[in-house]
PDB file of C-alpha atoms in Angstrom:
ATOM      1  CA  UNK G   1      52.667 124.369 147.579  1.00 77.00           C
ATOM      2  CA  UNK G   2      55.302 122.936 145.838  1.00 89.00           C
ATOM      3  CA  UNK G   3      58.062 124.837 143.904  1.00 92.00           C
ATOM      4  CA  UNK G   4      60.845 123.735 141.588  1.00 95.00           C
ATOM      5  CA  UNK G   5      64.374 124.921 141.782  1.00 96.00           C
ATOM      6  CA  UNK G   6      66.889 124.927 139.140  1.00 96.00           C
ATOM      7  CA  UNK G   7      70.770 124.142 139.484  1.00 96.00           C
ATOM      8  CA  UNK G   8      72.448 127.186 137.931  1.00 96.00           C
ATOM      9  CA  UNK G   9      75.725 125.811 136.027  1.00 94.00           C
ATOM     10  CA  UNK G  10      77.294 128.960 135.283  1.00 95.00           C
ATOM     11  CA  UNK G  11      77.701 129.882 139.271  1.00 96.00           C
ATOM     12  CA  UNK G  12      77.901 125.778 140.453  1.00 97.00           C
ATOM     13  CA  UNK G  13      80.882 123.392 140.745  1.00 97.00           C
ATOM     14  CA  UNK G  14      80.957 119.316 140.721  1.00 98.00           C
ATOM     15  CA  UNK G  15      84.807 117.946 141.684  1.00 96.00           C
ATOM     16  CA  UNK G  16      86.372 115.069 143.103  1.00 96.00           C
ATOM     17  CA  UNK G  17      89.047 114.364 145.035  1.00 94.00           C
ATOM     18  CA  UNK G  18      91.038 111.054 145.384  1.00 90.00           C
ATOM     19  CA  UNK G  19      94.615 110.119 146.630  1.00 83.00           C
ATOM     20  CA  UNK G  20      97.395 108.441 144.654  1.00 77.00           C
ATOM     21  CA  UNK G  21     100.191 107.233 145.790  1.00 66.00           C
ATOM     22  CA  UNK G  22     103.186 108.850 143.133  1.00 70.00           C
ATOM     23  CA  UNK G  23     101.389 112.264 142.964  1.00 76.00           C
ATOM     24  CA  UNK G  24      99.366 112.645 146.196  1.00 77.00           C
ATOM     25  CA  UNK G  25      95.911 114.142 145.896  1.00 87.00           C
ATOM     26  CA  UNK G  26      94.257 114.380 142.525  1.00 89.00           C
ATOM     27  CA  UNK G  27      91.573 116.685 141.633  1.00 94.00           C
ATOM     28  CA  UNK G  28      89.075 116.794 138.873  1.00 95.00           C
ATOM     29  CA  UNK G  29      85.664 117.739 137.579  1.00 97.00           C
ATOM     30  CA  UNK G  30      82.946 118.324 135.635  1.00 98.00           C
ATOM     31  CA  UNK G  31      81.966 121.232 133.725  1.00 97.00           C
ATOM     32  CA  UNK G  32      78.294 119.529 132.694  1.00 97.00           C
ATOM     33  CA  UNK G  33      75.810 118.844 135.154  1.00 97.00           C
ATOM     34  CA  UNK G  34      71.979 119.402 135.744  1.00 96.00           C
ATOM     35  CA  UNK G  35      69.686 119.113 137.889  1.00 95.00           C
ATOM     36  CA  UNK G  36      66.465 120.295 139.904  1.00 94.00           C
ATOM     37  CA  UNK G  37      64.802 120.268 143.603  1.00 95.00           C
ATOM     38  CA  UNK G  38      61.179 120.174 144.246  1.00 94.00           C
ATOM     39  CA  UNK G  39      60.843 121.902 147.290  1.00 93.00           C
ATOM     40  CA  UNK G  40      57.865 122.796 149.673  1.00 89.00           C
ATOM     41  CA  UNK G  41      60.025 125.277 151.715  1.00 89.00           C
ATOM     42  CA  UNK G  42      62.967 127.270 151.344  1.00 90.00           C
ATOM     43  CA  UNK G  43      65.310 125.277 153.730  1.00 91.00           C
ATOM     44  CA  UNK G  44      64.537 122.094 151.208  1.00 93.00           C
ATOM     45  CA  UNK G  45      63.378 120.118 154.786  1.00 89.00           C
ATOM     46  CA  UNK G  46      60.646 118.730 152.021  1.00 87.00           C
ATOM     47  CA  UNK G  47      61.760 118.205 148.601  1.00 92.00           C
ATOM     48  CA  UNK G  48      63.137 115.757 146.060  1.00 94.00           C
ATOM     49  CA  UNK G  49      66.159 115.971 144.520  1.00 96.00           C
ATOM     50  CA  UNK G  50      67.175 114.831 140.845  1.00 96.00           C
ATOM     51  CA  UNK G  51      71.012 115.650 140.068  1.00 97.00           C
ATOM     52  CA  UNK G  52      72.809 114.382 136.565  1.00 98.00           C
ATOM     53  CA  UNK G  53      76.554 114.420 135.521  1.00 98.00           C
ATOM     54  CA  UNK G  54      77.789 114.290 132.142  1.00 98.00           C
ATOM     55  CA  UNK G  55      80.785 111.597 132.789  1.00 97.00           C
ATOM     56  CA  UNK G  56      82.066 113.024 129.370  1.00 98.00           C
ATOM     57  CA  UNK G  57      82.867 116.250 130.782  1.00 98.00           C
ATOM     58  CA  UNK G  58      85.572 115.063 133.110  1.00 97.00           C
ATOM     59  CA  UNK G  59      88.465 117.479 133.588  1.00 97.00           C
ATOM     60  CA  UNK G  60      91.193 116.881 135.729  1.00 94.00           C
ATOM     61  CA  UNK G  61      93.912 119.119 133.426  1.00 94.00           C
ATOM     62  CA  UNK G  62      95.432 116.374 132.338  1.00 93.00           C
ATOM     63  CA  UNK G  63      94.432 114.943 128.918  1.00 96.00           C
ATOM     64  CA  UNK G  64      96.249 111.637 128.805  1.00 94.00           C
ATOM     65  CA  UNK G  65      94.265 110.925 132.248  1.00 91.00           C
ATOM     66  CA  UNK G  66      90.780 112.199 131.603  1.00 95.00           C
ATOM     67  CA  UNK G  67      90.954 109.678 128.480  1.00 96.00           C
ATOM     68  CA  UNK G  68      92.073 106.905 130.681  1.00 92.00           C
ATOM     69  CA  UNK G  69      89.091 107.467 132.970  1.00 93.00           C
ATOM     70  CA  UNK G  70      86.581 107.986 130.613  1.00 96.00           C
ATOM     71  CA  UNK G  71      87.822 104.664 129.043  1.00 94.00           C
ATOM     72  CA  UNK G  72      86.788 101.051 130.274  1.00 93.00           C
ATOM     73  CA  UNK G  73      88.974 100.773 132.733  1.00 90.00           C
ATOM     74  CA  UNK G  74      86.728 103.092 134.483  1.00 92.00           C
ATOM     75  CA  UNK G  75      83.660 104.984 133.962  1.00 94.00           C
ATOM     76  CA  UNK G  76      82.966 103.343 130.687  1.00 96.00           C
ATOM     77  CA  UNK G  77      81.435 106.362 129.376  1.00 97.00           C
ATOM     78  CA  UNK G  78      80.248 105.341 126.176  1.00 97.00           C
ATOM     79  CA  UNK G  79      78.358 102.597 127.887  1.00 98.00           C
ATOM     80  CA  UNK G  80      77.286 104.565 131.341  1.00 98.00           C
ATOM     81  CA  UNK G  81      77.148 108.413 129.871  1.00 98.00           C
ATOM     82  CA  UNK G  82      76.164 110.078 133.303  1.00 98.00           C
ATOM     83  CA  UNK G  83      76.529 109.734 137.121  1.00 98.00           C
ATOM     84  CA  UNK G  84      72.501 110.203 138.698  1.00 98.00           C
ATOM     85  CA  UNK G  85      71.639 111.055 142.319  1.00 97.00           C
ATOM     86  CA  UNK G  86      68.009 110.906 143.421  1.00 96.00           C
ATOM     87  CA  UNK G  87      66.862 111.613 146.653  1.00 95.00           C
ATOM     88  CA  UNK G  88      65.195 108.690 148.689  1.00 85.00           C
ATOM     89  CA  UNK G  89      63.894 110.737 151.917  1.00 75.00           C
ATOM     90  CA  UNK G  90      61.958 113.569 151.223  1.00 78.00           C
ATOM     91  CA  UNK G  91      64.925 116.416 151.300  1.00 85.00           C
ATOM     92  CA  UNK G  92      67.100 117.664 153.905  1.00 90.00           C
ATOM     93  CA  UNK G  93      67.196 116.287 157.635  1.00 87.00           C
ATOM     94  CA  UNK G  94      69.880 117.029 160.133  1.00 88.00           C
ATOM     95  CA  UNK G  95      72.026 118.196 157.572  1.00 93.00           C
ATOM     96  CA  UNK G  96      72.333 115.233 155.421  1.00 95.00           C
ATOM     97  CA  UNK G  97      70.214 114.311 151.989  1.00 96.00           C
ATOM     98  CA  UNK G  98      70.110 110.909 151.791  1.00 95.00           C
ATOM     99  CA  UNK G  99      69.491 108.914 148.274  1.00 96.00           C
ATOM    100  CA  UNK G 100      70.730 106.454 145.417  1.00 97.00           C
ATOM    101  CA  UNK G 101      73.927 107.424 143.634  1.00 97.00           C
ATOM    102  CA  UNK G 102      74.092 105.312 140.422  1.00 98.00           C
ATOM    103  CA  UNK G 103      77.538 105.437 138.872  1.00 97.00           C
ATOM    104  CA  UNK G 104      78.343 102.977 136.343  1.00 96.00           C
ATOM    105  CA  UNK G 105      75.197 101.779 136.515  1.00 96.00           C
ATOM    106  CA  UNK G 106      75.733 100.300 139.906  1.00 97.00           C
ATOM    107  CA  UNK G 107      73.404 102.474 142.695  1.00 97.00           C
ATOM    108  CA  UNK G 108      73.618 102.211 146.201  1.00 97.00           C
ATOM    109  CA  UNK G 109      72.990 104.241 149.339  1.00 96.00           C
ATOM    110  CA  UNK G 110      74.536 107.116 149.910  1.00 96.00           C
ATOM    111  CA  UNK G 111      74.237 109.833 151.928  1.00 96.00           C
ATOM    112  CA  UNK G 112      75.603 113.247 151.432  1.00 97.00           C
ATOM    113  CA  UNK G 113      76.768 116.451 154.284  1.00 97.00           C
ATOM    114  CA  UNK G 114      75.105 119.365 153.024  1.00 96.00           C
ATOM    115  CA  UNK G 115      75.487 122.959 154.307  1.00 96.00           C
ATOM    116  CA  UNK G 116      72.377 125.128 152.590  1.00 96.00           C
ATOM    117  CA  UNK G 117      72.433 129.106 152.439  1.00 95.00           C
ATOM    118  CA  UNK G 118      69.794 131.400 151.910  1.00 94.00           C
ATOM    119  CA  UNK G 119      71.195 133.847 149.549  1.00 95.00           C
ATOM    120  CA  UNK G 120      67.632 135.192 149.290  1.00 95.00           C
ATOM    121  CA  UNK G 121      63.918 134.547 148.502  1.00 92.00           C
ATOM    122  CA  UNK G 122      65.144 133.295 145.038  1.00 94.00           C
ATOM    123  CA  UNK G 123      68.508 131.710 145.707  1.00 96.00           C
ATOM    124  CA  UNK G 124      70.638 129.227 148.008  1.00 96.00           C
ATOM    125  CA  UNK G 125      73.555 127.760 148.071  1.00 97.00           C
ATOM    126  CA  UNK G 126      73.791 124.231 148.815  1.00 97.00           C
ATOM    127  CA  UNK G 127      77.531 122.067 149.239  1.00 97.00           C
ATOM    128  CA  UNK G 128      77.176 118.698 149.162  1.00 97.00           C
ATOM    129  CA  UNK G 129      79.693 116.263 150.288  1.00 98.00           C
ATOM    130  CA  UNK G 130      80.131 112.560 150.234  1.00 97.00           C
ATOM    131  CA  UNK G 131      83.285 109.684 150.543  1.00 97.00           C
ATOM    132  CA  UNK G 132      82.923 106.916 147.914  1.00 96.00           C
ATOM    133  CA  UNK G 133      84.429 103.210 147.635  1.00 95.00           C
ATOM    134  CA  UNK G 134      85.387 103.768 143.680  1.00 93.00           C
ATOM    135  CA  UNK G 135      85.388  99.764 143.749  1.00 93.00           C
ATOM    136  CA  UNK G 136      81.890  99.565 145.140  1.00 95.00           C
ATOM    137  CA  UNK G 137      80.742 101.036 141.914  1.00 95.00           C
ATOM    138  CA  UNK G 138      82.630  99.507 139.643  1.00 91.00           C
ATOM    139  CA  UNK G 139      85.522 101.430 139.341  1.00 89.00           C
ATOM    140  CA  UNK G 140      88.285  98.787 140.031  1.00 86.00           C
ATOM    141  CA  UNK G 141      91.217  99.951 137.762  1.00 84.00           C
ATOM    142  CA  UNK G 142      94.806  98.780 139.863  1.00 76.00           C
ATOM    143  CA  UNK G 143      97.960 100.122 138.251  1.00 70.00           C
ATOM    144  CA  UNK G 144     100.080  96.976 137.918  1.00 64.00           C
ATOM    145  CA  UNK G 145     102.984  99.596 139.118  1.00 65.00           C
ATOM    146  CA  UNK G 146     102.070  99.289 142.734  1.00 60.00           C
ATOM    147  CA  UNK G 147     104.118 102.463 143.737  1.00 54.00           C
ATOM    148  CA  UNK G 148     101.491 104.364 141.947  1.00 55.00           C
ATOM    149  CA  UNK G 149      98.396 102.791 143.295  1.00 74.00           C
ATOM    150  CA  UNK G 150      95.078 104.720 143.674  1.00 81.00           C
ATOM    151  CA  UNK G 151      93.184 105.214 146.729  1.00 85.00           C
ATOM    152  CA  UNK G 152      89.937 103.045 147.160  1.00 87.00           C
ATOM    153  CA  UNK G 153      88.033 106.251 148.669  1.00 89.00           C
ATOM    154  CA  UNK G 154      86.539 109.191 146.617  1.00 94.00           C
ATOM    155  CA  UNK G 155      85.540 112.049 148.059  1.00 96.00           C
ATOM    156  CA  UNK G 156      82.721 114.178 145.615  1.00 97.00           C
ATOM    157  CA  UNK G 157      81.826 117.846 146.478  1.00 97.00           C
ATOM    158  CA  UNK G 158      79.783 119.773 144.909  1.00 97.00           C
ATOM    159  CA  UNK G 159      78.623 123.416 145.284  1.00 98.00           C
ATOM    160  CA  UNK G 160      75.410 123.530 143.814  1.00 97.00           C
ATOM    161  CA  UNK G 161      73.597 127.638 143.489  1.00 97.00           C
ATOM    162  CA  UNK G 162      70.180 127.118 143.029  1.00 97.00           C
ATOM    163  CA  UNK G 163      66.744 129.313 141.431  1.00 96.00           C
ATOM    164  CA  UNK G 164      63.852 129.329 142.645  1.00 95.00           C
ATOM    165  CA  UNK G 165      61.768 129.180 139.013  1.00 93.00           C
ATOM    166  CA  UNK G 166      59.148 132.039 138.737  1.00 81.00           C
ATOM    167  CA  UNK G 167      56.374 129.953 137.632  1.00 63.00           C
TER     168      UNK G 167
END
């Protein structure tokens, strides 16, 4: 019997991390996200995963850069509003989840390192990690200043609490 498990926002975090060359590592994230796991057991060995970000809810503390990558020159957000993960291989197998990341409305491949707790009959904890070529989806932004130049690789993380739903 299948059961459906909810991604709790209010205890979950979504971030990235890429290098640049006149700061050194950059953070960010983003504070809207959603998404839900049909699972047959508690381990999520069998289940589907759906998982949505809200590009628009970028945060990386500094304003004059979250407008510059929520322009054109990068996520195009008013064109390609969210960043969509869904699960190709039914769930979790020797602790990767492998699926189709669509950002910018290019998908390919990609498989993510997950690490699931049981918190309990009702909750887990699953982290989720993956390195992304930004310029494989689209992302291909160069600052014309080449002593600030941005790394090619991403790497997203995400820290995802999930509910089991009581229905």
């Amino acid at each position: 019997m299948s059961t459906k498990w909810t991604i709790d926002k209010t205890k979950s975090t979504v971030f990235f991390t890429i290098e640049s060359a006149a700061i050194g590592e950059v953070k960010g994230h983003f504070t809207n996200f959603h998404g839900d796991i049909v699972a047959e057991d508690q381990q999520f060995n069998r289940a589907d995963f759906t998982f949505a970000i809200e590009v628009n809810s970028l945060v990386t503390g500094i304003e004059e850069r979250d407008q510059h990558l929520l322009s054109e020159d990068f996520f195009d957000v008013k064109n390609f509003p969210q960043i969509i993960f869904i699960s190709e291989r039914e769930g979790i197998e020797s602790n990767e989840l492998m699926g189709k990341l669509e950002i910018k409305g290019v998908k390919k491949d990609t498989t993510f390192v997950t690490n699931l707790e049981e918190l309990d009959d009702a909750h887990n904890l699953l982290k989720l990690q993956c390195e992304v070529n930004r310029k494989e989806f689209g992302l291909t932004w160069e600052n014309p200043d080449t002593t600030n130049s941005i790394a090619e690789s991403v790497l997203l993380t995400a820290e995802l609490h999930c509910i089991k739903n009581s229905d």
